[in-house]
Amino acid sequence: MIISDLQMPNMNGFEFLSVVRQRFPAIPVIVISGEFSGISVPESVLADAFFSKGSYKPADLFEKISELLAELPERSIVSKPKRAAVWAKNDKDLLAVTCSACLRTFPVAQAGMGLNEADCEFCASRVVFEIVSEQAVA
Ligand SMILES: [Zn+2]
């Protein structure tokens, strides 16, 4: 199991998650971040669980760890989602979206409530993502 922040030296945390998911799909991943909020992060896209730094109880984290370890034997393939994960940077008006095709994360300039589309910066796939919270509108 990997428990990781999104901030790390020499590499973007989203890139790290993408590499882990594509190369080692069976490894459960929990992300803890104070910088980004996972607004609508479909489970298992890049991470199996997301915790906002400073706003969860250790008991919740331990429960999630037990849950993921119990599911472990059945996790061999991670299916690609129809909707992309959306991340909001907490201190800036910045949204980032995880491509459903290549699992890499890129910033989006504009988004409104409901369904949005953007072209992936890396593989040019059309990515569909949904904004479910007013606070996230860029
Ligand atoms: Zn892509």
Short mmCIF file of C-alpha atoms and ligand atoms in Angstrom, two decimals:
data_model
loop_
_atom_site.label_atom_id
_atom_site.label_comp_id
_atom_site.label_asym_id
_atom_site.label_seq_id
_atom_site.Cartn_x
_atom_site.Cartn_y
_atom_site.Cartn_z
CA MET A 1 0.00 0.00 0.00
CA ILE A 2 1.15 3.53 -0.76
CA ILE A 3 0.15 6.53 1.34
CA SER A 4 1.39 9.66 -0.36
CA ASP A 5 1.26 13.42 -0.41
CA LEU A 6 0.93 15.15 -3.81
CA GLN A 7 3.90 17.41 -3.15
CA MET A 8 7.23 15.73 -3.60
CA PRO A 9 10.72 16.59 -4.80
CA ASN A 10 11.69 16.04 -8.45
CA MET A 11 8.25 14.84 -9.53
CA ASN A 12 4.65 15.98 -9.59
CA GLY A 13 2.48 13.87 -7.28
CA PHE A 14 -0.09 13.33 -10.02
CA GLU A 15 2.59 11.91 -12.30
CA PHE A 16 3.66 9.61 -9.51
CA LEU A 17 0.08 8.36 -9.05
CA SER A 18 -0.29 7.85 -12.79
CA VAL A 19 2.88 5.78 -13.00
CA VAL A 20 1.85 3.65 -10.01
CA ARG A 21 -1.65 3.05 -11.41
CA GLN A 22 -0.46 2.07 -14.85
CA ARG A 23 2.47 -0.08 -13.81
CA PHE A 24 1.22 -1.48 -10.50
CA PRO A 25 -2.59 -1.38 -10.63
CA ALA A 26 -2.98 -3.79 -7.74
CA ILE A 27 -1.27 -1.54 -5.20
CA PRO A 28 -3.81 0.41 -3.13
CA VAL A 29 -3.07 4.12 -2.92
CA ILE A 30 -4.23 6.68 -0.37
CA VAL A 31 -3.55 10.36 -1.06
CA ILE A 32 -3.31 12.90 1.73
CA SER A 33 -3.01 16.49 0.55
CA GLY A 34 -3.33 19.95 2.00
CA GLU A 35 -2.72 21.56 -1.36
CA PHE A 36 -5.41 19.93 -3.47
CA SER A 37 -8.93 18.74 -2.84
CA GLY A 38 -10.32 15.82 -4.77
CA ILE A 39 -13.67 17.27 -5.78
CA SER A 40 -15.00 14.38 -7.76
CA VAL A 41 -12.39 11.70 -7.73
CA PRO A 42 -13.87 8.40 -8.87
CA GLU A 43 -12.45 5.69 -6.68
CA SER A 44 -9.47 3.84 -8.06
CA VAL A 45 -8.73 6.29 -10.89
CA LEU A 46 -5.50 7.52 -9.40
CA ALA A 47 -6.10 6.78 -5.76
CA ASP A 48 -8.40 4.56 -3.75
CA ALA A 49 -9.02 7.20 -1.14
CA PHE A 50 -8.35 10.87 -0.60
CA PHE A 51 -7.94 12.65 2.72
CA SER A 52 -7.60 16.40 3.19
CA LYS A 53 -4.64 17.14 5.40
CA GLY A 54 -5.74 18.18 8.87
CA SER A 55 -9.40 17.34 8.42
CA TYR A 56 -9.66 13.62 9.01
CA LYS A 57 -9.40 11.43 12.07
CA PRO A 58 -6.63 8.83 12.33
CA ALA A 59 -9.40 6.24 12.95
CA ASP A 60 -10.87 7.04 9.50
CA LEU A 61 -7.49 6.53 7.89
CA PHE A 62 -6.94 3.22 9.69
CA GLU A 63 -10.42 2.05 8.71
CA LYS A 64 -9.72 2.86 5.04
CA ILE A 65 -6.39 1.04 5.22
CA SER A 66 -8.08 -2.10 6.61
CA GLU A 67 -10.82 -1.88 3.99
CA LEU A 68 -8.34 -1.62 1.11
CA LEU A 69 -6.15 -4.42 2.42
CA ALA A 70 -9.21 -6.67 2.74
CA GLU A 71 -10.13 -6.02 -0.92
CA LEU A 72 -6.61 -6.61 -2.11
CA PRO A 73 -6.85 -10.11 -3.61
CA GLU A 74 -9.57 -9.03 -6.04
CA ARG A 75 -7.75 -6.00 -7.37
CA SER A 76 -5.77 -6.93 -10.41
CA ILE A 77 -6.97 -4.50 -13.07
CA VAL A 78 -8.04 -0.91 -12.70
CA SER A 79 -10.72 -0.04 -15.23
CA LYS A 80 -10.49 3.27 -17.04
CA PRO A 81 -13.25 5.65 -15.93
CA LYS A 82 -15.73 7.40 -18.26
CA ARG A 83 -15.43 10.62 -16.29
CA ALA A 84 -12.15 12.22 -15.36
CA ALA A 85 -11.13 12.99 -11.81
CA VAL A 86 -11.18 16.71 -10.97
CA TRP A 87 -8.75 18.32 -8.56
CA ALA A 88 -8.94 21.86 -7.17
CA LYS A 89 -5.95 23.68 -5.78
CA ASN A 90 -7.01 25.11 -2.45
CA ASP A 91 -5.23 28.44 -2.40
CA LYS A 92 -5.59 29.34 -6.08
CA ASP A 93 -8.26 29.25 -8.73
CA LEU A 94 -6.81 26.23 -10.40
CA LEU A 95 -8.49 23.08 -11.56
CA ALA A 96 -6.69 20.03 -12.77
CA VAL A 97 -8.20 17.01 -14.47
CA THR A 98 -6.92 13.47 -14.69
CA CYS A 99 -7.20 12.12 -18.23
CA SER A 100 -9.34 8.98 -18.35
CA ALA A 101 -7.21 7.54 -21.16
CA CYS A 102 -3.59 8.11 -20.13
CA LEU A 103 -4.18 8.86 -16.42
CA ARG A 104 -2.00 11.95 -16.53
CA THR A 105 -3.18 15.15 -14.86
CA PHE A 106 -3.29 18.55 -16.55
CA PRO A 107 -4.68 22.00 -15.63
CA VAL A 108 -7.91 23.28 -17.19
CA ALA A 109 -8.43 26.99 -17.77
CA GLN A 110 -12.19 27.13 -17.71
CA ALA A 111 -14.94 25.01 -16.30
CA GLY A 112 -18.54 25.54 -15.28
CA MET A 113 -21.03 23.64 -13.19
CA GLY A 114 -22.04 20.29 -14.63
CA LEU A 115 -20.36 18.44 -17.46
CA ASN A 116 -17.30 19.93 -19.15
CA GLU A 117 -14.89 18.75 -21.81
CA ALA A 118 -11.19 19.36 -22.36
CA ASP A 119 -8.47 17.90 -24.56
CA CYS A 120 -5.71 16.07 -22.71
CA GLU A 121 -2.38 17.90 -22.92
CA PHE A 122 -0.53 14.64 -23.13
CA CYS A 123 -2.47 12.26 -25.37
CA ALA A 124 -5.06 14.65 -26.92
CA SER A 125 -7.97 12.47 -25.84
CA ARG A 126 -11.25 14.27 -25.27
CA VAL A 127 -11.81 14.19 -21.51
CA VAL A 128 -15.24 14.61 -19.90
CA PHE A 129 -15.38 15.86 -16.33
CA GLU A 130 -18.11 17.02 -14.01
CA ILE A 131 -18.06 19.96 -11.62
CA VAL A 132 -20.36 19.26 -8.70
CA SER A 133 -19.46 22.14 -6.38
CA GLU A 134 -19.77 25.90 -7.01
CA GLN A 135 -16.51 26.48 -5.17
CA ALA A 136 -14.68 24.57 -7.85
CA VAL A 137 -15.76 26.68 -10.82
CA ALA A 138 -12.71 28.32 -12.34
ZN ZN B 1 -4.41 11.73 -21.82
#
